[in-house]
Coordinates of C-alpha atoms and ligand atoms in Angstrom, one line a residue:
M1 CA -30.6 13.6 12.2
G2 CA -28.9 15.9 8.4
R3 CA -25.5 14.1 8.1
T4 CA -22.3 15.3 7.6
V5 CA -20.8 16.0 4.2
K6 CA -16.6 14.3 4.2
S7 CA -14.3 15.4 1.6
V8 CA -12.7 13.2 -0.3
G9 CA -10.0 12.4 -2.0
I10 CA -7.7 10.0 -4.4
T11 CA -5.0 8.1 -1.4
G12 CA -3.8 5.5 -4.3
M13 CA -2.9 5.8 -7.7
G14 CA -1.9 2.6 -10.1
S15 CA -1.7 2.2 -14.1
H16 CA -1.9 -1.2 -15.7
L17 CA -0.9 -1.5 -19.6
P18 CA -0.1 -4.0 -21.9
E19 CA 3.1 -5.1 -23.7
R20 CA 2.8 -5.1 -27.1
I21 CA 3.1 -1.7 -29.1
L22 CA 2.2 -0.9 -32.4
T23 CA 3.6 1.6 -33.5
N24 CA 2.9 4.7 -36.8
Y25 CA 4.6 2.9 -38.6
D26 CA 4.0 -0.7 -38.1
L27 CA -0.1 1.1 -39.6
E28 CA 1.8 1.8 -42.1
S29 CA 1.5 -1.5 -44.1
I30 CA -1.9 -2.8 -42.2
V31 CA -3.4 0.8 -43.8
D32 CA -3.2 3.7 -45.9
T33 CA -1.6 6.2 -43.6
S34 CA 1.5 7.6 -42.4
D35 CA 3.3 8.5 -39.5
E36 CA 3.4 11.8 -40.3
W37 CA -0.1 11.8 -41.3
I38 CA -1.1 10.4 -37.1
R39 CA 1.8 12.6 -35.4
T40 CA 1.0 15.9 -36.7
R41 CA -2.9 15.7 -37.0
T42 CA -3.3 13.5 -33.7
G43 CA 0.1 13.9 -31.8
I44 CA 0.4 10.4 -31.6
S45 CA 4.2 8.0 -32.0
E46 CA 2.5 4.3 -30.9
R47 CA -0.9 2.6 -28.9
R48 CA -0.8 0.1 -26.4
I49 CA -2.7 -3.6 -27.8
S50 CA -3.8 -6.4 -25.7
D51 CA -3.8 -9.9 -26.4
A52 CA -6.4 -12.1 -27.8
D53 CA -6.8 -14.0 -24.0
T54 CA -6.7 -10.2 -22.9
A55 CA -9.4 -8.6 -21.2
T56 CA -10.9 -5.0 -20.2
S57 CA -11.3 -6.6 -16.0
D58 CA -7.6 -7.8 -16.9
L59 CA -5.9 -4.7 -16.9
A60 CA -8.3 -3.3 -14.4
T61 CA -7.9 -5.9 -11.7
A62 CA -3.8 -5.2 -12.5
A63 CA -4.0 -1.2 -11.7
A64 CA -6.7 -1.8 -8.9
L65 CA -3.5 -4.1 -7.5
K66 CA -1.5 -1.8 -7.7
A67 CA -3.9 1.9 -6.3
M68 CA -5.0 -0.1 -3.4
E69 CA -1.0 -1.0 -2.8
D70 CA -0.1 2.7 -3.4
A71 CA -3.3 3.5 -0.7
G72 CA -2.6 0.9 1.7
V73 CA -5.7 -0.8 1.5
T74 CA -6.0 -4.7 1.1
A75 CA -9.3 -6.0 -0.3
D76 CA -11.3 -6.3 2.8
D77 CA -11.1 -2.2 2.8
I78 CA -13.6 -1.7 -0.1
D79 CA -17.3 -0.8 -0.1
A80 CA -17.9 0.2 -3.5
I81 CA -16.4 -1.2 -6.8
I82 CA -16.5 1.0 -10.7
V83 CA -15.8 0.9 -13.2
A84 CA -15.8 3.1 -15.8
T85 CA -15.5 1.5 -19.7
A86 CA -17.4 1.1 -23.0
T87 CA -15.9 -1.8 -23.9
P88 CA -17.2 -4.3 -21.1
D89 CA -16.1 -7.4 -21.1
M90 CA -19.0 -8.8 -21.7
A91 CA -23.3 -7.0 -21.0
F92 CA -23.2 -8.9 -18.1
P93 CA -21.7 -9.2 -15.5
S94 CA -20.7 -5.9 -15.5
T95 CA -16.6 -5.9 -15.6
A96 CA -16.5 -4.1 -12.3
C97 CA -18.0 -8.3 -10.7
I98 CA -15.4 -10.0 -12.8
V99 CA -12.3 -7.7 -10.9
Q100 CA -14.7 -7.5 -8.0
S101 CA -14.8 -11.5 -7.7
N102 CA -10.6 -10.6 -9.0
L103 CA -9.1 -9.4 -6.2
G104 CA -11.1 -11.2 -4.0
V105 CA -13.5 -8.2 -2.5
K106 CA -16.5 -9.5 -0.7
E107 CA -18.6 -7.4 1.4
A108 CA -18.7 -4.5 -1.6
F109 CA -21.6 -2.9 -3.9
A110 CA -20.4 -3.2 -7.9
F111 CA -21.9 -1.8 -10.9
D112 CA -20.3 -0.3 -14.2
I113 CA -20.9 3.3 -15.6
E114 CA -20.8 3.8 -19.7
A115 CA -19.7 7.5 -20.1
A116 CA -16.6 6.3 -22.8
C117 CA -13.6 8.6 -22.1
T118 CA -15.2 10.8 -19.5
G119 CA -16.2 7.4 -17.9
F120 CA -13.3 8.0 -14.9
I121 CA -14.3 11.8 -13.8
Y122 CA -18.4 10.1 -14.1
G123 CA -16.9 7.7 -11.8
L124 CA -14.7 9.4 -9.5
S125 CA -17.8 11.8 -9.1
I126 CA -20.6 9.0 -7.6
G127 CA -18.1 7.3 -6.1
E128 CA -17.0 11.3 -3.8
K129 CA -20.6 10.6 -3.5
F130 CA -21.3 7.8 -1.3
I131 CA -18.5 8.5 1.2
S132 CA -18.7 12.0 1.2
T133 CA -22.5 11.5 2.7
G134 CA -20.8 8.7 5.5
D135 CA -23.3 5.5 2.9
A136 CA -18.6 3.6 2.0
K137 CA -15.4 5.1 3.4
T138 CA -13.7 2.9 0.8
V139 CA -14.4 2.8 -3.3
L140 CA -12.7 1.7 -5.8
V141 CA -12.4 3.9 -9.6
I142 CA -11.5 2.2 -12.1
G143 CA -11.7 3.7 -16.5
A144 CA -10.1 0.7 -18.4
E145 CA -10.7 -0.2 -21.9
T146 CA -9.5 -2.2 -24.9
L147 CA -10.5 -0.2 -27.6
T148 CA -8.4 -2.0 -29.6
K149 CA -10.7 -4.7 -30.1
V150 CA -13.4 -3.2 -31.4
C151 CA -11.3 -0.7 -33.8
N152 CA -11.8 -1.2 -37.4
W153 CA -8.4 -2.4 -38.8
E154 CA -9.4 -1.5 -42.2
D155 CA -10.1 2.1 -41.1
R156 CA -7.9 4.4 -41.0
N157 CA -10.1 6.8 -40.1
T158 CA -10.5 5.1 -36.7
C159 CA -7.9 2.3 -36.0
V160 CA -5.2 4.8 -35.6
L161 CA -6.4 6.5 -32.5
F162 CA -7.3 4.1 -30.1
G163 CA -5.1 2.1 -27.6
D164 CA -6.2 -0.1 -24.8
G165 CA -5.0 0.5 -20.6
A166 CA -5.9 1.2 -17.3
G167 CA -6.4 3.3 -14.5
A168 CA -7.8 2.9 -11.1
A169 CA -7.4 5.0 -7.5
I170 CA -8.8 4.3 -4.6
L171 CA -10.7 7.3 -3.2
R172 CA -11.1 8.1 1.1
E173 CA -12.7 10.7 3.6
V174 CA -9.3 13.0 3.7
E175 CA -8.6 16.4 5.5
S176 CA -11.3 19.1 5.5
G177 CA -11.1 21.7 2.7
W178 CA -8.3 19.2 0.5
G179 CA -9.8 16.0 -2.3
I180 CA -12.2 17.2 -4.1
L181 CA -12.9 20.5 -4.5
A182 CA -16.0 20.2 -7.0
S183 CA -16.7 18.1 -9.8
L184 CA -19.2 18.8 -12.7
L185 CA -20.8 16.4 -15.5
G186 CA -22.7 16.5 -18.1
A187 CA -24.1 15.5 -21.8
E188 CA -25.6 16.4 -24.8
G189 CA -27.3 13.2 -26.0
W190 CA -28.7 14.9 -28.7
K191 CA -24.9 14.4 -30.2
G192 CA -24.6 11.4 -29.7
K193 CA -24.9 9.8 -33.6
F194 CA -21.0 11.5 -33.6
L195 CA -19.0 9.2 -32.0
T196 CA -21.6 4.9 -32.1
L197 CA -20.2 1.5 -31.5
P198 CA -23.9 0.7 -33.6
A199 CA -25.1 -3.3 -33.1
G200 CA -24.9 -5.8 -29.8
G201 CA -27.1 -4.1 -28.3
S202 CA -31.0 -4.4 -27.8
R203 CA -31.6 -1.6 -31.6
M204 CA -28.7 -4.2 -34.0
P205 CA -28.8 -7.7 -32.3
A206 CA -25.9 -9.5 -33.6
T207 CA -26.3 -10.5 -36.2
L208 CA -24.4 -12.1 -39.5
E209 CA -25.0 -9.5 -41.4
T210 CA -23.9 -7.1 -38.3
V211 CA -20.9 -8.4 -38.9
K212 CA -20.5 -8.8 -42.4
S213 CA -20.6 -4.5 -42.7
G214 CA -18.2 -3.4 -39.7
K215 CA -21.7 -2.8 -37.1
H216 CA -19.5 -3.8 -34.0
F217 CA -16.7 -1.4 -34.8
I218 CA -16.0 2.5 -33.9
H219 CA -18.1 5.0 -35.7
M220 CA -16.8 8.4 -36.0
N221 CA -17.8 12.3 -36.8
G222 CA -14.2 13.0 -36.3
G223 CA -14.9 17.1 -37.3
E224 CA -18.5 16.7 -34.9
V225 CA -16.1 14.9 -32.3
Y226 CA -13.3 17.4 -32.7
K227 CA -15.5 20.4 -32.5
F228 CA -17.1 19.6 -29.1
A229 CA -13.9 18.8 -27.9
V230 CA -11.7 22.5 -28.6
G231 CA -15.3 23.9 -27.4
I232 CA -15.9 22.3 -24.0
M233 CA -12.5 21.5 -22.3
P234 CA -12.0 25.2 -22.1
T235 CA -15.4 25.4 -20.7
A236 CA -15.9 22.7 -17.9
T237 CA -12.1 23.7 -17.1
L238 CA -13.2 27.5 -16.5
K239 CA -17.6 26.2 -15.3
V240 CA -15.7 22.9 -12.3
M241 CA -13.3 26.0 -11.0
E242 CA -16.1 28.7 -10.9
K243 CA -17.7 25.8 -8.9
A244 CA -14.8 25.4 -6.1
G245 CA -14.7 29.1 -6.0
L246 CA -11.8 29.6 -7.8
T247 CA -10.1 30.8 -11.3
T248 CA -8.0 30.0 -13.5
G249 CA -4.7 31.3 -11.9
D250 CA -5.4 28.7 -9.3
I251 CA -4.9 25.8 -11.3
D252 CA -1.7 24.4 -11.0
F253 CA -1.2 21.6 -12.9
I254 CA -4.2 20.0 -15.6
V255 CA -4.5 16.4 -16.5
P256 CA -6.7 16.6 -19.6
H257 CA -8.9 13.6 -21.3
Q258 CA -5.6 12.0 -24.4
A259 CA -7.3 12.4 -27.1
N260 CA -5.4 14.8 -29.8
K261 CA -2.4 16.9 -29.6
R262 CA -4.4 19.8 -30.6
I263 CA -6.9 19.5 -29.0
V264 CA -5.5 20.2 -26.1
E265 CA -3.1 22.7 -27.1
S266 CA -6.5 24.9 -27.8
A267 CA -7.9 24.8 -24.8
A268 CA -3.8 25.7 -22.2
K269 CA -4.5 28.9 -25.3
R270 CA -8.5 29.6 -24.6
L271 CA -7.7 29.0 -21.1
K272 CA -4.5 31.3 -21.7
I273 CA -2.5 28.6 -19.0
G274 CA 0.9 27.7 -19.8
S275 CA 2.2 23.7 -21.3
E276 CA 4.3 23.5 -18.6
K277 CA 0.8 23.0 -17.0
I278 CA -0.5 20.3 -18.7
F279 CA 0.6 16.4 -19.0
M280 CA 0.2 14.6 -21.4
N281 CA 1.5 10.6 -22.9
L282 CA -0.7 10.4 -26.4
N283 CA 2.3 10.5 -28.6
K284 CA 3.0 6.4 -26.2
Y285 CA -0.7 5.4 -25.4
G286 CA -3.4 6.6 -28.3
N287 CA -6.2 7.9 -27.0
M288 CA -7.9 4.7 -23.8
S289 CA -11.0 6.5 -23.3
S290 CA -11.8 6.2 -19.3
A291 CA -8.2 4.9 -19.1
S292 CA -6.5 7.7 -20.7
I293 CA -7.3 10.3 -17.5
P294 CA -6.2 7.9 -14.6
V295 CA -2.7 6.5 -16.4
A296 CA -1.8 9.7 -17.3
L297 CA -2.5 10.7 -13.7
D298 CA -0.9 8.6 -12.4
E299 CA 2.0 9.2 -14.2
A300 CA 2.6 12.8 -13.4
L301 CA 2.8 11.6 -10.0
E302 CA 5.0 8.9 -10.6
Q303 CA 7.1 11.8 -12.6
G304 CA 6.9 14.4 -9.2
L305 CA 4.5 17.1 -11.8
I306 CA 2.5 17.2 -9.0
K307 CA 2.7 18.3 -5.5
K308 CA 0.7 18.4 -1.6
G309 CA -1.6 21.3 -1.8
D310 CA -1.7 21.9 -5.9
N311 CA -5.4 22.1 -7.5
V312 CA -5.1 19.4 -10.0
V313 CA -7.6 19.5 -12.2
L314 CA -9.0 16.6 -14.7
V315 CA -11.0 17.5 -17.4
G316 CA -12.8 15.0 -21.0
F317 CA -15.4 14.7 -23.6
G318 CA -16.4 11.6 -25.3
A319 CA -19.1 9.5 -26.7
G320 CA -22.6 10.4 -25.4
L321 CA -21.4 13.1 -26.1
T322 CA -20.1 13.7 -22.3
W323 CA -18.5 15.6 -21.2
G324 CA -17.4 16.5 -17.2
S325 CA -14.2 18.1 -15.3
C326 CA -13.6 17.6 -11.3
V327 CA -10.9 20.4 -9.7
I328 CA -9.4 18.0 -6.6
K329 CA -6.5 19.9 -3.5
W330 CA -4.0 17.2 -3.5
S331 CA -4.3 16.1 -0.4
R332 CA -1.5 13.5 -0.5
Ligands
ACO1 N1 -3.8 8.9 -42.5 C1 -4.2 9.6 -43.3 N2 -5.0 10.1 -43.9 C2 -6.4 9.8 -43.0 C3 -6.3 9.4 -41.6 C4 -4.8 8.7 -41.5 N3 -4.4 7.8 -40.5 N4 -7.2 9.5 -41.3 C5 -7.7 10.9 -41.9 N5 -6.8 10.9 -43.2 C6 -7.7 11.6 -43.8 C7 -8.6 12.1 -44.3 O1 -9.7 10.5 -45.0 C8 -9.0 12.6 -45.2 O2 -9.1 12.8 -46.2 P1 -9.7 13.7 -47.1 O3 -9.8 15.0 -47.8 O4 -9.6 13.8 -49.1 O5 -11.3 13.2 -47.1 C9 -8.1 14.4 -44.5 O6 -6.7 13.7 -44.0 C10 -8.6 15.5 -43.2 O7 -9.6 14.5 -42.7 P2 -9.7 14.9 -41.4 O8 -11.1 14.2 -41.2 O9 -10.0 16.9 -41.6 O10 -8.8 15.6 -40.9 P3 -8.6 16.3 -39.1 O11 -7.5 16.8 -39.3 O12 -9.9 16.3 -38.4 O13 -8.3 14.8 -38.1 C11 -9.6 13.6 -36.2 C12 -9.0 14.0 -37.8 C13 -7.7 13.3 -36.1 C14 -9.8 12.0 -35.7 C15 -9.6 15.0 -35.5 O14 -10.8 15.4 -36.4 C16 -9.5 14.3 -34.0 O15 -8.8 13.9 -33.8 N6 -11.2 14.1 -34.0 C17 -11.8 14.1 -32.8 C18 -11.6 12.9 -32.2 C19 -11.7 12.2 -30.6 O16 -11.3 13.5 -29.8 N7 -12.1 11.0 -30.3 C20 -12.6 10.9 -28.8 C21 -14.3 10.4 -28.1 S1 -13.0 8.6 -28.2 C22 -15.0 7.8 -27.2 O17 -15.2 8.1 -26.3 C23 -14.2 6.2 -27.2

């Protein structure tokens, strides 16, 4: 017997950010940088920093509770928990299992995915498949990060870019033809060397030497990542619209990964899309990797920028190197 494919949409959103703010001016006393350099090269003015006692799962749980309330679902309704993160609490158990325990979700499967900044889009696409095939009814997808814990605060090339936060979505079946119209995922693993956190895994287990030489921190070739990003953001947007049988003229709103204002502006220019249709909040939060898109989507909704029936594109790129996009016909 064949399965009926269901339409799947986001029926609730929530986000959570640590309270502590680190401004560009604060950074001026930590590394050799300036507010002017950071703002003009990236668009970032400040970012949120989690305290020593806060782990990724704490931010994820807080965001999840808000998304559940927004969707009107309880812990008993959740069939699957997917956490996208590059900064898990630990290697195992997964952050998703820790969140499951925090939320008191008894009957669900739970797992993490590692697609860095693209993780939330990977999570949405995977969650959608479980619901559309009938294997789950309610899926909780979270993007959560504490990147400031893996930043080298002596490296001005990277530490000015990142921030902490979490965003969560509840996925459920929606009316046919609404919700996620198409999604596209991709990776170019041969470019992985441009953005790494080299130590702490099986290739380079933790030793005093790996700690001393800063190998547990983010290492990035910013120029190469930038080149990849400005190419893939418009391409991924065009391709996902085409997959949905739409054109760029049908886009009502874009929520891009919030890494760098110049990357977003370059993509908008190539797509010939006005800035009023593109959401940016990276000035307040920096790059929160997998949390950037869900936090931005939650804020755009709160500000009333997305209406029922809008075609909303989510598009991102990240370590891997990975990329992903999806178009959602907003159903609430
Ligand atoms: N303050 C002052 N000067 C700085 C700083 C800083 N914070 N950082 C770098 N510089 C200097 C550099 O040392 C360099 O000096 P030099 O010419 O004397 O060597 C100069 O500024 C220019 O450096 P560039 O690398 O050319 O600067 P660029 O304009 O390319 O901007 C940036 C750098 C912002 C990192 C950009 O390349 C970028 O955004 N890349 C993409 C990064 C990204 O999006 N990563 C996302 C993935 S994260 C994830 O997946 C976890």
